[in-house]
PDB file of C-alpha atoms in Angstrom:
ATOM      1  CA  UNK A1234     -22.920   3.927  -5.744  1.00 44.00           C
ATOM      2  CA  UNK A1235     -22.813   6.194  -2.627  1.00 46.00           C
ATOM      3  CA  UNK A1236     -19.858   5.659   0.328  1.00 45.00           C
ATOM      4  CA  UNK A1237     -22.081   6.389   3.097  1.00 68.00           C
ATOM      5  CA  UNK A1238     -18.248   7.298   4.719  1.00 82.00           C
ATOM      6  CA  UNK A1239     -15.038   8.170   3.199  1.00 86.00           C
ATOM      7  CA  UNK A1240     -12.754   6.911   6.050  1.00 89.00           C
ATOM      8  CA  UNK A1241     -14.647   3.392   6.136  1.00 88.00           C
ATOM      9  CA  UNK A1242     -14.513   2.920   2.568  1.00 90.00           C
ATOM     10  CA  UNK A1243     -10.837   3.779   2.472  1.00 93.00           C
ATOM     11  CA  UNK A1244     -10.133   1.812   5.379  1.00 94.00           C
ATOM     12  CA  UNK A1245     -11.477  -1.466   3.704  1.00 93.00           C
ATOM     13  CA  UNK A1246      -9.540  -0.176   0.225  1.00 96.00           C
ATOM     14  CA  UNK A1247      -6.552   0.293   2.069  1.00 97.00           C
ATOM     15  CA  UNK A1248      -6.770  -3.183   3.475  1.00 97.00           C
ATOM     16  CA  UNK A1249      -7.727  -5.171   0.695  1.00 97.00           C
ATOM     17  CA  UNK A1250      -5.080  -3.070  -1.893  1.00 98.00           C
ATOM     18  CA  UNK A1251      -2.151  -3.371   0.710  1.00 97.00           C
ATOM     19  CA  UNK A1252      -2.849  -7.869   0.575  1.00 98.00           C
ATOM     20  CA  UNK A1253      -2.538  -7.322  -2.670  1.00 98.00           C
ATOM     21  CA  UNK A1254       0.528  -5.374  -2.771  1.00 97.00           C
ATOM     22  CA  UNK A1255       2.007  -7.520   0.260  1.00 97.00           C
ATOM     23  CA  UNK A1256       1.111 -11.358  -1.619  1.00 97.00           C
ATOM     24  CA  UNK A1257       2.449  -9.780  -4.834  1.00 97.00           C
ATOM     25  CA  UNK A1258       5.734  -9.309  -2.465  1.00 95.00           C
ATOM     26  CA  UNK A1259       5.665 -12.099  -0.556  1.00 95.00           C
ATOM     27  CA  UNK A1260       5.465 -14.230  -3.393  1.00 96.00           C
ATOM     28  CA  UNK A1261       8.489 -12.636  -5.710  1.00 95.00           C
ATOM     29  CA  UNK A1262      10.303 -13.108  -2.390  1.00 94.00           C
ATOM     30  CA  UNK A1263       9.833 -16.909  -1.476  1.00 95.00           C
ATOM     31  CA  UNK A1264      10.724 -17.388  -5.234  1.00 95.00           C
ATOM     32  CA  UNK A1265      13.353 -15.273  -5.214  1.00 92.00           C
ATOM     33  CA  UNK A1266      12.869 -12.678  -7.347  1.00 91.00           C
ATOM     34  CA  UNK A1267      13.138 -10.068  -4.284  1.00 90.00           C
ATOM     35  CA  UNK A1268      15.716  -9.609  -1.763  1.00 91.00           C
ATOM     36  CA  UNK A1269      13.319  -8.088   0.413  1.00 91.00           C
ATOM     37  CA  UNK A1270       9.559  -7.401   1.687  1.00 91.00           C
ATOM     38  CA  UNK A1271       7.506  -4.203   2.658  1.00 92.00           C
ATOM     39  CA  UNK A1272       7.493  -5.975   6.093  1.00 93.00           C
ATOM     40  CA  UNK A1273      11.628  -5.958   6.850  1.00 92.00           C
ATOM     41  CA  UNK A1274      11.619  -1.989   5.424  1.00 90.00           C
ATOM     42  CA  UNK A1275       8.551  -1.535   7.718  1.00 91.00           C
ATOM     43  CA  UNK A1276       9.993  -2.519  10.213  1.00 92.00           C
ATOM     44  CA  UNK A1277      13.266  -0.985   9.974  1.00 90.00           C
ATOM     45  CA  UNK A1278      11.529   2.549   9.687  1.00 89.00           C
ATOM     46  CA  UNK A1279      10.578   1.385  13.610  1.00 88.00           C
ATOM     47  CA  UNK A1280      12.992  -0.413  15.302  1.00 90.00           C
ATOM     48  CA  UNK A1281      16.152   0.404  16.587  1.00 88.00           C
ATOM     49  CA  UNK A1282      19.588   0.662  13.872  1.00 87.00           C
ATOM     50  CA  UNK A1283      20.297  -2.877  13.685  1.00 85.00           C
ATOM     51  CA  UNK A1284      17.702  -4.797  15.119  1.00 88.00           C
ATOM     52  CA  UNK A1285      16.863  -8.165  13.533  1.00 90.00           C
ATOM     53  CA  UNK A1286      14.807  -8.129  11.228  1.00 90.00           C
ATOM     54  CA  UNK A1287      13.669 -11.441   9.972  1.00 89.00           C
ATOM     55  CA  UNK A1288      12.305 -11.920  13.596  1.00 93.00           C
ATOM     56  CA  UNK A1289       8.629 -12.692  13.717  1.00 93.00           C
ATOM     57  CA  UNK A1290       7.689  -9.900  16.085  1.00 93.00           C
ATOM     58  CA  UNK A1291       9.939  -7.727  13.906  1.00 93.00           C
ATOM     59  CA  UNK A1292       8.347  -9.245  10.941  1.00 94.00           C
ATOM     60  CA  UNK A1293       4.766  -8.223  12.693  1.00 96.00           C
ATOM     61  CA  UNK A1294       5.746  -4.464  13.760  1.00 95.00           C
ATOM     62  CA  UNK A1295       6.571  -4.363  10.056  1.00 94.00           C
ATOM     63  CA  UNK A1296       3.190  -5.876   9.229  1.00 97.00           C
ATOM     64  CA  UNK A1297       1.310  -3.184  11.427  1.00 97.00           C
ATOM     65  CA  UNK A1298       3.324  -0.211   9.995  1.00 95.00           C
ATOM     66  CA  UNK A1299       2.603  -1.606   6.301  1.00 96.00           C
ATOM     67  CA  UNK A1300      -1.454  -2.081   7.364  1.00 98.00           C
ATOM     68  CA  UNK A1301      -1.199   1.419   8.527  1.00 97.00           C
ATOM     69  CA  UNK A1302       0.172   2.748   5.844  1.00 96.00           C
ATOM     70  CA  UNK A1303      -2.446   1.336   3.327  1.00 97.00           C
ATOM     71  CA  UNK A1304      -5.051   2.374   5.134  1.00 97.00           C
ATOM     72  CA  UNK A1305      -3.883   5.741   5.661  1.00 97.00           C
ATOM     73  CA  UNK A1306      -2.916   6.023   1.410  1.00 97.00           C
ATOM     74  CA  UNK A1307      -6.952   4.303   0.877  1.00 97.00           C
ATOM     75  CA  UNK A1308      -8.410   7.230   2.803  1.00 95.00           C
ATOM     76  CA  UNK A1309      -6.753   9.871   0.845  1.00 96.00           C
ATOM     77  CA  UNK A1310      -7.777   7.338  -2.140  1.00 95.00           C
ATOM     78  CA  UNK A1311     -11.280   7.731  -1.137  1.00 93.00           C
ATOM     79  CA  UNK A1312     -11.221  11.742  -0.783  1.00 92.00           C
ATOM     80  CA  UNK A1313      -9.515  11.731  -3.861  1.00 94.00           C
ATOM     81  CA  UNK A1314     -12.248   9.660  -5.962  1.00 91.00           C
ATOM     82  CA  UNK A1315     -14.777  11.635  -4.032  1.00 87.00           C
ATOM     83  CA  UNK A1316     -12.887  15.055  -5.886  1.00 90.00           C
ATOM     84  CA  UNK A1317     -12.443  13.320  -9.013  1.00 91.00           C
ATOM     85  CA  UNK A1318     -15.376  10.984  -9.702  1.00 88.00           C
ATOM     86  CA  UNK A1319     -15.328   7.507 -10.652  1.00 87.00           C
ATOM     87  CA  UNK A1320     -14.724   7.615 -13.828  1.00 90.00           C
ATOM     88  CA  UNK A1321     -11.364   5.808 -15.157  1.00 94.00           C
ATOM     89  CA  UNK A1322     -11.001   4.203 -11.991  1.00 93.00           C
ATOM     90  CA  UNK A1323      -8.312   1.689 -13.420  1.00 95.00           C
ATOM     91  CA  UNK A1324      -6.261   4.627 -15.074  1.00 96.00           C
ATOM     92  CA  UNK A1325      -6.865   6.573 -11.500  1.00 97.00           C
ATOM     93  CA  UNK A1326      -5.461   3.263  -9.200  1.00 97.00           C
ATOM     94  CA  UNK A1327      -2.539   2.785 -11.876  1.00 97.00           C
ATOM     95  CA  UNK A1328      -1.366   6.696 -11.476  1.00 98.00           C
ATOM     96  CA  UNK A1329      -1.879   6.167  -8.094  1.00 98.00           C
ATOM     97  CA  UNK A1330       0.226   3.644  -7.037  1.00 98.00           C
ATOM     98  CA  UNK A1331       2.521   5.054  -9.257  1.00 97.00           C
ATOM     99  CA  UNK A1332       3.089   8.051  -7.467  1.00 97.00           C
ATOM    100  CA  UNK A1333       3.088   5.914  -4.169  1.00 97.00           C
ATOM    101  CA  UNK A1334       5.793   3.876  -5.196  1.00 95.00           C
ATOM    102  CA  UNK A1335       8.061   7.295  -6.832  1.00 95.00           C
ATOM    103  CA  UNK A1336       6.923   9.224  -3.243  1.00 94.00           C
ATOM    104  CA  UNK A1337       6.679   6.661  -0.928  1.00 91.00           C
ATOM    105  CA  UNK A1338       9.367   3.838  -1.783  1.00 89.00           C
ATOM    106  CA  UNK A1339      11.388   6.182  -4.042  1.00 88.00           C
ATOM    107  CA  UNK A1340      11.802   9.091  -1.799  1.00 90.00           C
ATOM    108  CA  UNK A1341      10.183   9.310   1.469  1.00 89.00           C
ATOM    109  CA  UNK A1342      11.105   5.875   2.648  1.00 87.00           C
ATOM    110  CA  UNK A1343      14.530   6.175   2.272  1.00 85.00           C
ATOM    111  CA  UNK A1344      14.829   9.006   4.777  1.00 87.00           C
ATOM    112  CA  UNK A1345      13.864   6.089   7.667  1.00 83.00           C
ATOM    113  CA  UNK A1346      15.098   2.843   5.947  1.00 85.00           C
ATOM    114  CA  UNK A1347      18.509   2.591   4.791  1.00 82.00           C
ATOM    115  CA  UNK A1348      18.967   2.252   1.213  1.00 82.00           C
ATOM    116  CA  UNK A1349      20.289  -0.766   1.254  1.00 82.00           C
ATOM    117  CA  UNK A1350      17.674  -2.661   3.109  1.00 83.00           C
ATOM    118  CA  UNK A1351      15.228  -1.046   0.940  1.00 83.00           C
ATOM    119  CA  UNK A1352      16.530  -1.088  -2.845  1.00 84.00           C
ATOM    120  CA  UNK A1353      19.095  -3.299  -2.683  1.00 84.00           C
ATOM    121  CA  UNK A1354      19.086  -4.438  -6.322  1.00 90.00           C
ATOM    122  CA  UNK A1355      17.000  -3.234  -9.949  1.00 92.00           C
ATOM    123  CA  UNK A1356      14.451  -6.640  -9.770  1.00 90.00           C
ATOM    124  CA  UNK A1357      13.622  -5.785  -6.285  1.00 91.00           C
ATOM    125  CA  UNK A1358      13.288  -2.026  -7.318  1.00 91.00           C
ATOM    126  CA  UNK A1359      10.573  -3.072 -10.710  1.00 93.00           C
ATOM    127  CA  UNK A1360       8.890  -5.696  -8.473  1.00 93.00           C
ATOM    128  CA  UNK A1361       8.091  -2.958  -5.647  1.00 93.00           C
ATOM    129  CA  UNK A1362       7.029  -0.914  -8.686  1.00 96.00           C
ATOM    130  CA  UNK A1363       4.545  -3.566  -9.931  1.00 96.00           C
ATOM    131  CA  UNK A1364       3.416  -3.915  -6.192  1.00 96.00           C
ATOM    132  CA  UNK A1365       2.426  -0.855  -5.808  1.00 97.00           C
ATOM    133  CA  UNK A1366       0.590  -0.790  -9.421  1.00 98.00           C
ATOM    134  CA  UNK A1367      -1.636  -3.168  -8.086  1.00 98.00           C
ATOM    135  CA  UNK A1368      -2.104  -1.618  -4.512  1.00 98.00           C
ATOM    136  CA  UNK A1369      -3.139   1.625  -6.206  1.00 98.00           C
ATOM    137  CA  UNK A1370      -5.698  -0.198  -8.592  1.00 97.00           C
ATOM    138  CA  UNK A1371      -7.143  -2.111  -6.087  1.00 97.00           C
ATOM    139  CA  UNK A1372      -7.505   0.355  -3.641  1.00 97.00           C
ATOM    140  CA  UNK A1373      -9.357   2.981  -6.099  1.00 96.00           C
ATOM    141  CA  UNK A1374     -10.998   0.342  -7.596  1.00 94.00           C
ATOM    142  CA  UNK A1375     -12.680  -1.147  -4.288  1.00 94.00           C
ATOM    143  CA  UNK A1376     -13.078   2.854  -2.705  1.00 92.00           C
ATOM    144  CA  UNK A1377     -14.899   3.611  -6.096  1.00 90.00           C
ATOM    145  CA  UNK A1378     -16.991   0.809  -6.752  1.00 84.00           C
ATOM    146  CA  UNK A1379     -18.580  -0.808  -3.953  1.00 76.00           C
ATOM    147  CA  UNK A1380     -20.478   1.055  -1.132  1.00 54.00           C
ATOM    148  CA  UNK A1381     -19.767   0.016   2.025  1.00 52.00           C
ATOM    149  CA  UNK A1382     -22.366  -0.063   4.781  1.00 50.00           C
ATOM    150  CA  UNK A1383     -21.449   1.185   7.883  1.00 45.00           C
ATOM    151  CA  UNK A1384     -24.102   0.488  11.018  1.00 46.00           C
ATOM    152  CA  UNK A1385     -24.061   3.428  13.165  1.00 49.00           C
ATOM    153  CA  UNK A1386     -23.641   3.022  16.799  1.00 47.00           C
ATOM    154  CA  UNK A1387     -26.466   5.423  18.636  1.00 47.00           C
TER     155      UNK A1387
END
């Protein structure tokens, strides 16, 4: 299948792997399991030292910066499939989000979001790592097999 456009396709990856990644959290949260979501460490990255964060217009800043985020990580996705191919998509997302959750929650997030906030025990840790597994499958998975139609504006 043909992606008429690389951004769009990624875009709509991005989306649909970060809900993925963000119900996966949200649900090992309400039960429990994690002591926090991607939304309170997105939001901390943003908001002033100390702000609240369980607010819900905290809680949405650190729903846009997640969105963001994922769509930015499905475009390079979808330039990355269009370098690669499509073959092994499911070992491609998996390696993927892998590398997401060692560069992104492993290093690069902790030089905006205290460490804390953001790893504050091992569960929480293996839970983001799962998370991101499945953001990284989905994503590649939906950039790689389904072509998105894009109307053009004239």
């Amino acid at each position: 299948m043909n992606v008429q456009d690389t951004v769009a396709s990624g875009t709509v990856a991005g989306t649909l792997g970060g809900l993925v990644k963000l119900a996966i959290n949200l649900v090992l949260y309400v039960i429990g399991a994690d002591k926090t979501t991607t939304l309170h460490a997105s939001a901390a990255a943003l908001l002033p030292p100390g702000a609240p964060l369980g607010l819900p217009s905290s809680l949405m800043v650190g729903l846009v910066v997640d969105w963001l985020v994922g769509v930015g990580l499905g475009i390079l996705g979808a330039y990355i499939l269009r370098l690669t191919g499509r073959d092994f998509l499911w070992l491609k997302g998996i390696v993927y989000g892998g590398l997401i959750w060692v560069l992104g929650y492993g290093l690069l997030a902790t030089l905006v979001v205290p460490k804390w906030l953001i790893r504050p025990d091992l569960a929480t840790s293996v839970s983001m790592l799962a998370a991101h597994l499945a953001y990284g499958l989905t994503t590649l998975f939906v950039a790689g097999r389904y072509n998105i139609r894009i109307a053009r504006v004239s």
